[in-house]
Amino acid sequence: MRGTLLANRRGIQRFRQIAITAVKSSNIKLLLFCCIALTLVMAATRASDFMGWTNPSDSLDQFLPPGKGYAIVMNTWKRYDLLKQSISHYSSCPGLESIHIVWSEPNPPSDSLSKFLNHVIESKTKGMKKVELSFDINTEDSLNNRFKEIPGLKTDAVFSIDDDVIFPCSSVEFAFKVWQSAPDAMAGFVPRAHWVDKTLGKKDYYTYGGWWSVWCTGTYSMVLSKAAFFHKKYLRMYTNEMPVSIKEFVTKNRNCEDIAMSFLVANATGAPPIWVKGKRSILL
């Protein structure tokens, strides 16, 4: 009798173990099923988001109302192949609303060049609102021309860029958002440093350091306008308020206009510029 009861108890315990194992297995399978289903849902959502971001018109319409994007002001000089590459690249950036090419050559841009650039913009911005292209013609050959006031400029943000420098659109859009957080400052990709040169015994004499100074010290005091965002009001200030002596120096030496603009902004705001890190390609 006891043997029978013991056998029954063992049978019941074994049945319980089997049942528990089965339940656990079922729970595990259910959990795995839920995880897989959740993963698929998240993947589909992310894929949808990704597809949305790759469509410039969607991102522009959703996040940048008309007039809230930025204008590119591009300086160029007899480098038509580089100009074509740059315009072709930046035309696809989501926040771009207009391109203004600073033209200081003796001859006006050719019809073929103008038609080519307009065709490139139309092909790159298909499905987006139209990006305007204009040549800002100057009779005088001076680097001051890149900061002339642009009548009727619709955007507050200006992205000043040289024709031989390429930054990914993702980096440009990020720099634009950084600038929006401090629209009175300059936000750019090319930092530089300057300091008082004590070796000459003059308190008002400064030394200018290139990229290696920034790299070695980890500090900077300006960003150059060869790749920087700033408010359009500084074009008016540079045109109307920059000391004539500085403009004459820039024209004569064909240099330092970017330093002059950086100092103009710093003097107006009393605030430092913002260095935005980003990878760039230099077109040769």
PDB file of N, CA and C in Angstrom, residues 147 160 175 178-179 182-189 220 222-231 234 258-266 269 271-276:
ATOM      1  N   PHE A 147      30.622  89.807 -48.346  1.00  0.00           N
ATOM      2  CA  PHE A 147      29.804  90.223 -47.208  1.00  0.00           C
ATOM      3  C   PHE A 147      28.950  91.440 -47.522  1.00  0.00           C
ATOM      4  N   SER A 160      27.832  80.982 -45.008  1.00  0.00           N
ATOM      5  CA  SER A 160      28.919  81.461 -45.853  1.00  0.00           C
ATOM      6  C   SER A 160      29.884  80.308 -46.112  1.00  0.00           C
ATOM      7  N   ALA A 175      24.852  72.141 -37.883  1.00  0.00           N
ATOM      8  CA  ALA A 175      25.395  73.471 -37.592  1.00  0.00           C
ATOM      9  C   ALA A 175      24.291  74.522 -37.613  1.00  0.00           C
ATOM     10  N   VAL A 178      22.545  74.346 -34.368  1.00  0.00           N
ATOM     11  CA  VAL A 178      23.387  74.957 -33.337  1.00  0.00           C
ATOM     12  C   VAL A 178      23.268  76.475 -33.413  1.00  0.00           C
ATOM     13  N   TRP A 179      23.344  77.019 -34.629  1.00  0.00           N
ATOM     14  CA  TRP A 179      23.208  78.469 -34.800  1.00  0.00           C
ATOM     15  C   TRP A 179      21.854  78.954 -34.307  1.00  0.00           C
ATOM     16  N   ALA A 182      21.699  80.069 -30.825  1.00  0.00           N
ATOM     17  CA  ALA A 182      22.379  81.333 -30.503  1.00  0.00           C
ATOM     18  C   ALA A 182      22.510  82.152 -31.785  1.00  0.00           C
ATOM     19  N   PRO A 183      21.403  82.683 -32.300  1.00  0.00           N
ATOM     20  CA  PRO A 183      21.392  83.298 -33.634  1.00  0.00           C
ATOM     21  C   PRO A 183      22.206  84.583 -33.771  1.00  0.00           C
ATOM     22  N   ASP A 184      22.631  85.178 -32.663  1.00  0.00           N
ATOM     23  CA  ASP A 184      23.469  86.374 -32.767  1.00  0.00           C
ATOM     24  C   ASP A 184      24.952  86.023 -32.920  1.00  0.00           C
ATOM     25  N   ALA A 185      25.294  84.781 -32.650  1.00  0.00           N
ATOM     26  CA  ALA A 185      26.695  84.366 -32.717  1.00  0.00           C
ATOM     27  C   ALA A 185      27.021  83.775 -34.079  1.00  0.00           C
ATOM     28  N   MET A 186      28.294  83.534 -34.313  1.00  0.00           N
ATOM     29  CA  MET A 186      28.734  82.779 -35.477  1.00  0.00           C
ATOM     30  C   MET A 186      28.928  81.331 -35.072  1.00  0.00           C
ATOM     31  N   ALA A 187      28.466  80.423 -35.918  1.00  0.00           N
ATOM     32  CA  ALA A 187      28.656  78.996 -35.675  1.00  0.00           C
ATOM     33  C   ALA A 187      29.290  78.405 -36.925  1.00  0.00           C
ATOM     34  N   GLY A 188      30.527  77.935 -36.792  1.00  0.00           N
ATOM     35  CA  GLY A 188      31.237  77.491 -37.982  1.00  0.00           C
ATOM     36  C   GLY A 188      32.130  76.297 -37.755  1.00  0.00           C
ATOM     37  N   PHE A 189      32.644  75.796 -38.873  1.00  0.00           N
ATOM     38  CA  PHE A 189      33.425  74.562 -38.865  1.00  0.00           C
ATOM     39  C   PHE A 189      34.939  74.783 -38.796  1.00  0.00           C
ATOM     40  N   TYR A 220      40.251  78.080 -29.053  1.00  0.00           N
ATOM     41  CA  TYR A 220      40.096  78.878 -30.265  1.00  0.00           C
ATOM     42  C   TYR A 220      39.460  80.207 -29.887  1.00  0.00           C
ATOM     43  N   MET A 222      38.096  82.328 -32.687  1.00  0.00           N
ATOM     44  CA  MET A 222      37.266  82.761 -33.809  1.00  0.00           C
ATOM     45  C   MET A 222      36.933  81.553 -34.677  1.00  0.00           C
ATOM     46  N   VAL A 223      35.911  81.706 -35.500  1.00  0.00           N
ATOM     47  CA  VAL A 223      35.644  80.751 -36.565  1.00  0.00           C
ATOM     48  C   VAL A 223      35.632  81.521 -37.880  1.00  0.00           C
ATOM     49  N   LEU A 224      36.148  80.912 -38.917  1.00  0.00           N
ATOM     50  CA  LEU A 224      36.286  81.593 -40.200  1.00  0.00           C
ATOM     51  C   LEU A 224      35.009  81.468 -41.029  1.00  0.00           C
ATOM     52  N   SER A 225      34.771  82.482 -41.817  1.00  0.00           N
ATOM     53  CA  SER A 225      33.543  82.544 -42.606  1.00  0.00           C
ATOM     54  C   SER A 225      33.611  81.697 -43.862  1.00  0.00           C
ATOM     55  N   LYS A 226      34.676  80.951 -44.042  1.00  0.00           N
ATOM     56  CA  LYS A 226      34.724  80.060 -45.202  1.00  0.00           C
ATOM     57  C   LYS A 226      33.773  78.887 -45.042  1.00  0.00           C
ATOM     58  N   ALA A 227      33.222  78.710 -43.836  1.00  0.00           N
ATOM     59  CA  ALA A 227      32.205  77.683 -43.581  1.00  0.00           C
ATOM     60  C   ALA A 227      31.549  78.001 -42.249  1.00  0.00           C
ATOM     61  N   ALA A 228      30.607  78.958 -42.259  1.00  0.00           N
ATOM     62  CA  ALA A 228      30.018  79.397 -40.993  1.00  0.00           C
ATOM     63  C   ALA A 228      28.616  79.968 -41.204  1.00  0.00           C
ATOM     64  N   PHE A 229      27.790  79.810 -40.177  1.00  0.00           N
ATOM     65  CA  PHE A 229      26.462  80.425 -40.133  1.00  0.00           C
ATOM     66  C   PHE A 229      26.535  81.730 -39.346  1.00  0.00           C
ATOM     67  N   PHE A 230      25.823  82.738 -39.830  1.00  0.00           N
ATOM     68  CA  PHE A 230      25.639  83.968 -39.069  1.00  0.00           C
ATOM     69  C   PHE A 230      24.358  84.645 -39.532  1.00  0.00           C
ATOM     70  N   HIS A 231      23.897  85.626 -38.767  1.00  0.00           N
ATOM     71  CA  HIS A 231      22.654  86.333 -39.074  1.00  0.00           C
ATOM     72  C   HIS A 231      22.887  87.305 -40.233  1.00  0.00           C
ATOM     73  N   TYR A 234      24.509  90.951 -40.142  1.00  0.00           N
ATOM     74  CA  TYR A 234      25.939  91.246 -40.150  1.00  0.00           C
ATOM     75  C   TYR A 234      26.443  91.590 -41.556  1.00  0.00           C
ATOM     76  N   ASP A 258      37.672  87.118 -43.569  1.00  0.00           N
ATOM     77  CA  ASP A 258      37.007  86.221 -42.631  1.00  0.00           C
ATOM     78  C   ASP A 258      37.316  86.593 -41.183  1.00  0.00           C
ATOM     79  N   ILE A 259      38.545  87.044 -40.938  1.00  0.00           N
ATOM     80  CA  ILE A 259      38.899  87.506 -39.594  1.00  0.00           C
ATOM     81  C   ILE A 259      38.113  88.775 -39.263  1.00  0.00           C
ATOM     82  N   ALA A 260      38.007  89.662 -40.238  1.00  0.00           N
ATOM     83  CA  ALA A 260      37.261  90.910 -40.022  1.00  0.00           C
ATOM     84  C   ALA A 260      35.809  90.629 -39.670  1.00  0.00           C
ATOM     85  N   MET A 261      35.169  89.690 -40.376  1.00  0.00           N
ATOM     86  CA  MET A 261      33.776  89.362 -40.071  1.00  0.00           C
ATOM     87  C   MET A 261      33.641  88.721 -38.697  1.00  0.00           C
ATOM     88  N   SER A 262      34.561  87.846 -38.345  1.00  0.00           N
ATOM     89  CA  SER A 262      34.516  87.203 -37.034  1.00  0.00           C
ATOM     90  C   SER A 262      34.624  88.238 -35.919  1.00  0.00           C
ATOM     91  N   PHE A 263      35.518  89.211 -36.100  1.00  0.00           N
ATOM     92  CA  PHE A 263      35.682  90.249 -35.086  1.00  0.00           C
ATOM     93  C   PHE A 263      34.480  91.191 -35.044  1.00  0.00           C
ATOM     94  N   LEU A 264      33.880  91.436 -36.196  1.00  0.00           N
ATOM     95  CA  LEU A 264      32.694  92.290 -36.233  1.00  0.00           C
ATOM     96  C   LEU A 264      31.570  91.678 -35.392  1.00  0.00           C
ATOM     97  N   VAL A 265      31.337  90.371 -35.565  1.00  0.00           N
ATOM     98  CA  VAL A 265      30.289  89.688 -34.806  1.00  0.00           C
ATOM     99  C   VAL A 265      30.625  89.675 -33.320  1.00  0.00           C
ATOM    100  N   ALA A 266      31.870  89.384 -32.994  1.00  0.00           N
ATOM    101  CA  ALA A 266      32.279  89.338 -31.588  1.00  0.00           C
ATOM    102  C   ALA A 266      32.142  90.711 -30.939  1.00  0.00           C
ATOM    103  N   THR A 269      28.368  91.433 -30.321  1.00  0.00           N
ATOM    104  CA  THR A 269      27.681  90.589 -29.341  1.00  0.00           C
ATOM    105  C   THR A 269      28.385  90.519 -27.989  1.00  0.00           C
ATOM    106  N   ALA A 271      30.224  88.167 -27.343  1.00  0.00           N
ATOM    107  CA  ALA A 271      30.172  86.728 -27.075  1.00  0.00           C
ATOM    108  C   ALA A 271      31.121  85.984 -28.010  1.00  0.00           C
ATOM    109  N   PRO A 272      31.593  84.827 -27.595  1.00  0.00           N
ATOM    110  CA  PRO A 272      32.503  84.050 -28.443  1.00  0.00           C
ATOM    111  C   PRO A 272      31.749  83.337 -29.550  1.00  0.00           C
ATOM    112  N   PRO A 273      32.456  82.918 -30.587  1.00  0.00           N
ATOM    113  CA  PRO A 273      31.837  82.116 -31.643  1.00  0.00           C
ATOM    114  C   PRO A 273      31.654  80.671 -31.176  1.00  0.00           C
ATOM    115  N   ILE A 274      30.983  79.887 -31.989  1.00  0.00           N
ATOM    116  CA  ILE A 274      30.730  78.488 -31.665  1.00  0.00           C
ATOM    117  C   ILE A 274      31.394  77.617 -32.721  1.00  0.00           C
ATOM    118  N   TRP A 275      32.257  76.734 -32.271  1.00  0.00           N
ATOM    119  CA  TRP A 275      32.925  75.805 -33.194  1.00  0.00           C
ATOM    120  C   TRP A 275      32.098  74.532 -33.299  1.00  0.00           C
ATOM    121  N   VAL A 276      31.690  74.226 -34.509  1.00  0.00           N
ATOM    122  CA  VAL A 276      30.950  73.002 -34.785  1.00  0.00           C
ATOM    123  C   VAL A 276      31.899  72.031 -35.491  1.00  0.00           C
TER     124      VAL A 276
END
